[in-house]
CSV table of C-alpha atoms in Angstrom, one decimal:
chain,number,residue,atom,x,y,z
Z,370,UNK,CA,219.6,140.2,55.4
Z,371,UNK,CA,217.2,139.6,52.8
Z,372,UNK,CA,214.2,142.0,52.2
Z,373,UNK,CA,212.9,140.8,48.7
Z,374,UNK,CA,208.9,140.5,47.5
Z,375,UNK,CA,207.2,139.5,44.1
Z,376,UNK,CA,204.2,139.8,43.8
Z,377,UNK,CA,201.0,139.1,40.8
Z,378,UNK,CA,198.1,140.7,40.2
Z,379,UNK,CA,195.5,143.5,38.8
Z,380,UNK,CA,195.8,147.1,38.8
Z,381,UNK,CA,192.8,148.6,40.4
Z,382,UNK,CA,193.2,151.9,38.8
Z,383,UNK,CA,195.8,153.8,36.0
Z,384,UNK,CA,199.1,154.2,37.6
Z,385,UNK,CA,199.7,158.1,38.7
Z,386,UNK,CA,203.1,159.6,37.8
Z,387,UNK,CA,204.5,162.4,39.5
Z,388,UNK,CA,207.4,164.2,39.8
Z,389,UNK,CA,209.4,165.1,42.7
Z,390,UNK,CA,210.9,168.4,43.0
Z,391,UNK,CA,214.2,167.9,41.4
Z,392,UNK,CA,212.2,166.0,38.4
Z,393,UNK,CA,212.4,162.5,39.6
Z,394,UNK,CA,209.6,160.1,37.9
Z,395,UNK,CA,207.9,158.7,41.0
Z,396,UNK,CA,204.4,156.1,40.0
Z,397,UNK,CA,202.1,154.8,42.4
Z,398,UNK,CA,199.9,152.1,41.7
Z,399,UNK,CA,197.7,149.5,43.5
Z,400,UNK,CA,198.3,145.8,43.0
Z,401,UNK,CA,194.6,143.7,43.4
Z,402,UNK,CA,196.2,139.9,44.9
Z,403,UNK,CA,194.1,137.2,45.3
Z,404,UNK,CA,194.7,134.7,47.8
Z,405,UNK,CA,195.7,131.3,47.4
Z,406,UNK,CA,193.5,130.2,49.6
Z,407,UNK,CA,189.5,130.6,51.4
Z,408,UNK,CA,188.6,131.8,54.3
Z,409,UNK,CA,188.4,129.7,57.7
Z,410,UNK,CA,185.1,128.6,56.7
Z,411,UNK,CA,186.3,127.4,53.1
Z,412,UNK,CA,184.7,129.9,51.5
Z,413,UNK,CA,185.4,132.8,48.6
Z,414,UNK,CA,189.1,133.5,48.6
Z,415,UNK,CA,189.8,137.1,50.0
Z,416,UNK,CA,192.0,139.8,47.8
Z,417,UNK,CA,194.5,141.7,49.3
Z,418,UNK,CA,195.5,145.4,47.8
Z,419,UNK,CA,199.5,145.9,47.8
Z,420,UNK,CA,200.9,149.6,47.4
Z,421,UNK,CA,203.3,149.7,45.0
Z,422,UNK,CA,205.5,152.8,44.1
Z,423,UNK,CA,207.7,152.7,41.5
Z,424,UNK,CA,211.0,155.0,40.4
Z,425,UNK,CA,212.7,157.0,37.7
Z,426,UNK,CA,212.6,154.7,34.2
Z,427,UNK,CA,210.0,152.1,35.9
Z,428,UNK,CA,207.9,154.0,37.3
Z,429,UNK,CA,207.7,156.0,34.1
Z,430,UNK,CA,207.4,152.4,32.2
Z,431,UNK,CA,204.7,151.6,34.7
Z,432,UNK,CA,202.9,155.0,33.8
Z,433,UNK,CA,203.1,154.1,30.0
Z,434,UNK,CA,201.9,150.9,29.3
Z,435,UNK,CA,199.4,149.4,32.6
Z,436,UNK,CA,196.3,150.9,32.8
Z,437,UNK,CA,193.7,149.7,35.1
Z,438,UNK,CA,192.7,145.6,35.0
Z,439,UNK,CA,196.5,144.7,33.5
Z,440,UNK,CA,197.8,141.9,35.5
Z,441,UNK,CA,201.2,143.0,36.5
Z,442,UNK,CA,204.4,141.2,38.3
Z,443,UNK,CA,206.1,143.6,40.7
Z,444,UNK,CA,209.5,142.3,42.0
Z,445,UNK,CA,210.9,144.4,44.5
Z,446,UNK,CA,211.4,144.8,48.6
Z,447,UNK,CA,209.0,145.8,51.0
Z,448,UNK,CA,209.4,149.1,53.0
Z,449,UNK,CA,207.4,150.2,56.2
Z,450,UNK,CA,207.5,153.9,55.9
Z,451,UNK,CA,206.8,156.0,59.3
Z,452,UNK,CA,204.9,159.6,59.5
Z,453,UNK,CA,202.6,162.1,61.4
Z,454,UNK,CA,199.5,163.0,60.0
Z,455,UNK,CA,197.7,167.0,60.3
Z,456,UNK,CA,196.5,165.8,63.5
Z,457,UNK,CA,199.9,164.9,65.2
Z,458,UNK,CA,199.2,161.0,65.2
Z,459,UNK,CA,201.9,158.2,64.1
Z,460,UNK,CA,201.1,156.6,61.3
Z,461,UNK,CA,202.9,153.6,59.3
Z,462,UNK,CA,201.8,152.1,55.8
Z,463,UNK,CA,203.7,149.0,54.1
Z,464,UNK,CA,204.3,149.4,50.6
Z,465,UNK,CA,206.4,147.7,47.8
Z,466,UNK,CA,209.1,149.3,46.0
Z,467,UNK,CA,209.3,148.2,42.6
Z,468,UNK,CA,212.9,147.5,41.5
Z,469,UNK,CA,211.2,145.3,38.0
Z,470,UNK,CA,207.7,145.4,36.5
Z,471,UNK,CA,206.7,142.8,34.6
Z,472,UNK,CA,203.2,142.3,32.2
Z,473,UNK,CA,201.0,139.0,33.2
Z,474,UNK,CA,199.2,138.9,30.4
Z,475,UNK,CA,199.6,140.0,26.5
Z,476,UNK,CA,198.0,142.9,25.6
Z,477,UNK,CA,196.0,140.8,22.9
Z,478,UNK,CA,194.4,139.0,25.3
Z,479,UNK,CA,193.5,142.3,26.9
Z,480,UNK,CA,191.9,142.2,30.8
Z,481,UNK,CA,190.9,137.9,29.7
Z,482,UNK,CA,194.4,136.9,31.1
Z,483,UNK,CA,196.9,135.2,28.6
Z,484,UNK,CA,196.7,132.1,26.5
Z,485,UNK,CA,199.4,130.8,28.3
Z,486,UNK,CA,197.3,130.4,32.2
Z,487,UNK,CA,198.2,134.2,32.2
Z,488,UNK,CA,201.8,134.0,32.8
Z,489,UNK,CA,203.2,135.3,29.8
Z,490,UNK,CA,206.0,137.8,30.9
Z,491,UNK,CA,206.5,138.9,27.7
Z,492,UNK,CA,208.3,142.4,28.4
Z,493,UNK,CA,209.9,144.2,31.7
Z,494,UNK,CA,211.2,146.8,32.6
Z,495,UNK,CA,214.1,146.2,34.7
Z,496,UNK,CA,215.9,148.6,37.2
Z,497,UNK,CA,219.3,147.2,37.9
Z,498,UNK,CA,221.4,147.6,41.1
Z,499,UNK,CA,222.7,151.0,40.7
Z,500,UNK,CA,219.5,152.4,40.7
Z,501,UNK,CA,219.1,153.4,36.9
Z,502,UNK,CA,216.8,151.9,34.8
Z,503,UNK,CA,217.1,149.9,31.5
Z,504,UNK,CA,214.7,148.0,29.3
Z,505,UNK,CA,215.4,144.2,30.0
Z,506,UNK,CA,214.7,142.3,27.1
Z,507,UNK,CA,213.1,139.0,27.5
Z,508,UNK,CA,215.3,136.1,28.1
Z,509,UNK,CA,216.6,133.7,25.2
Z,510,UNK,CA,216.9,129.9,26.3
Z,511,UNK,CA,220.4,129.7,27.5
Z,512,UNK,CA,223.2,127.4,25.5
Z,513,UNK,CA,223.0,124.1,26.5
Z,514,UNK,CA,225.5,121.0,26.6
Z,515,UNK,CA,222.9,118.6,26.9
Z,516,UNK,CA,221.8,116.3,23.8
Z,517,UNK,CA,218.0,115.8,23.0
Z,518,UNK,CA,216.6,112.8,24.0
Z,519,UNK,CA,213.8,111.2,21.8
Z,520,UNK,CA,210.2,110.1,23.1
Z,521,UNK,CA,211.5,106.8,23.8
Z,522,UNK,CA,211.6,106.5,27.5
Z,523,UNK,CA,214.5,103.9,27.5
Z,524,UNK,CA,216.7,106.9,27.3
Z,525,UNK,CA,215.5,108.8,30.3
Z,526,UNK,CA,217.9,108.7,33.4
Z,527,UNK,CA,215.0,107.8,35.8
């Protein structure tokens, strides 16, 4: 089975770190997502607002440096968690657990979005496997075997 979500978007408020009892880093954040599309009418596109909870070293990454209007890339899998509230009535809530954050814009460019169509994933923080948490640094363009073809388009395969 595969249970895996990524999602982009705006914090609507500072991240809020807690701890659990046993001193766990726990952060809980809300993800602002706009649509790609209108409405049914073809009208203003509608926002959704993704929980987002995030553990140990990310959330505590999280915590540190997003603050409210960062644009943010949460990878991570959806959970449906189940519960009853004070007045004995089921509840469920859908929320994404954040294995990696990444940012979505520079922090130059501040709440404006990046220079680069605001895709710049310039750091993460990335949680791997076994549940511990390590800073991920960003990725080098791997080796390649293939030669460099000039701008004459002779040489292109297509």
């Amino acid at each position: 089975m595969l249970n895996h979500i990524t999602i982009m978007g705006r914090l609507t408020r500072d991240p809020e770190l807690r701890r659990t009892g046993s001193g766990i880093a726990v952060a809980s954040f809300t993800v602002a997502v706009d649509r790609d599309f209108g409405g049914r009418d073809g009208g203003e596109r509608e926002t959704d607002f993704i929980d987002c909870v995030a553990w140990r070293q990310t959330g505590e990454f999280v915590s540190k440096y997003f603050t409210k209007g960062r644009m943010i890339v949460v990878s991570g899998r959806l959970q449906i968690r189940s519960w009853t509230d004070k007045d004995g009535n089921k509840r469920r809530t859908a929320e994404v657990v954040a294995d990696n954050c990444y940012f979505g814009d520079s922090k130059r460019d501040g709440d404006s979005g990046s220079a680069y169509g605001g895709n710049s994933f310039a750091g993460a923080y990335s949680a791997p496997s076994a549940g511990f948490g390590g800073y991920s640094a960003p990725a080098s363009a791997p080796a390649s075997d293939f030669a460099m073809l000039e701008d004459d388009d002779a040489q292109l395969p297509f």
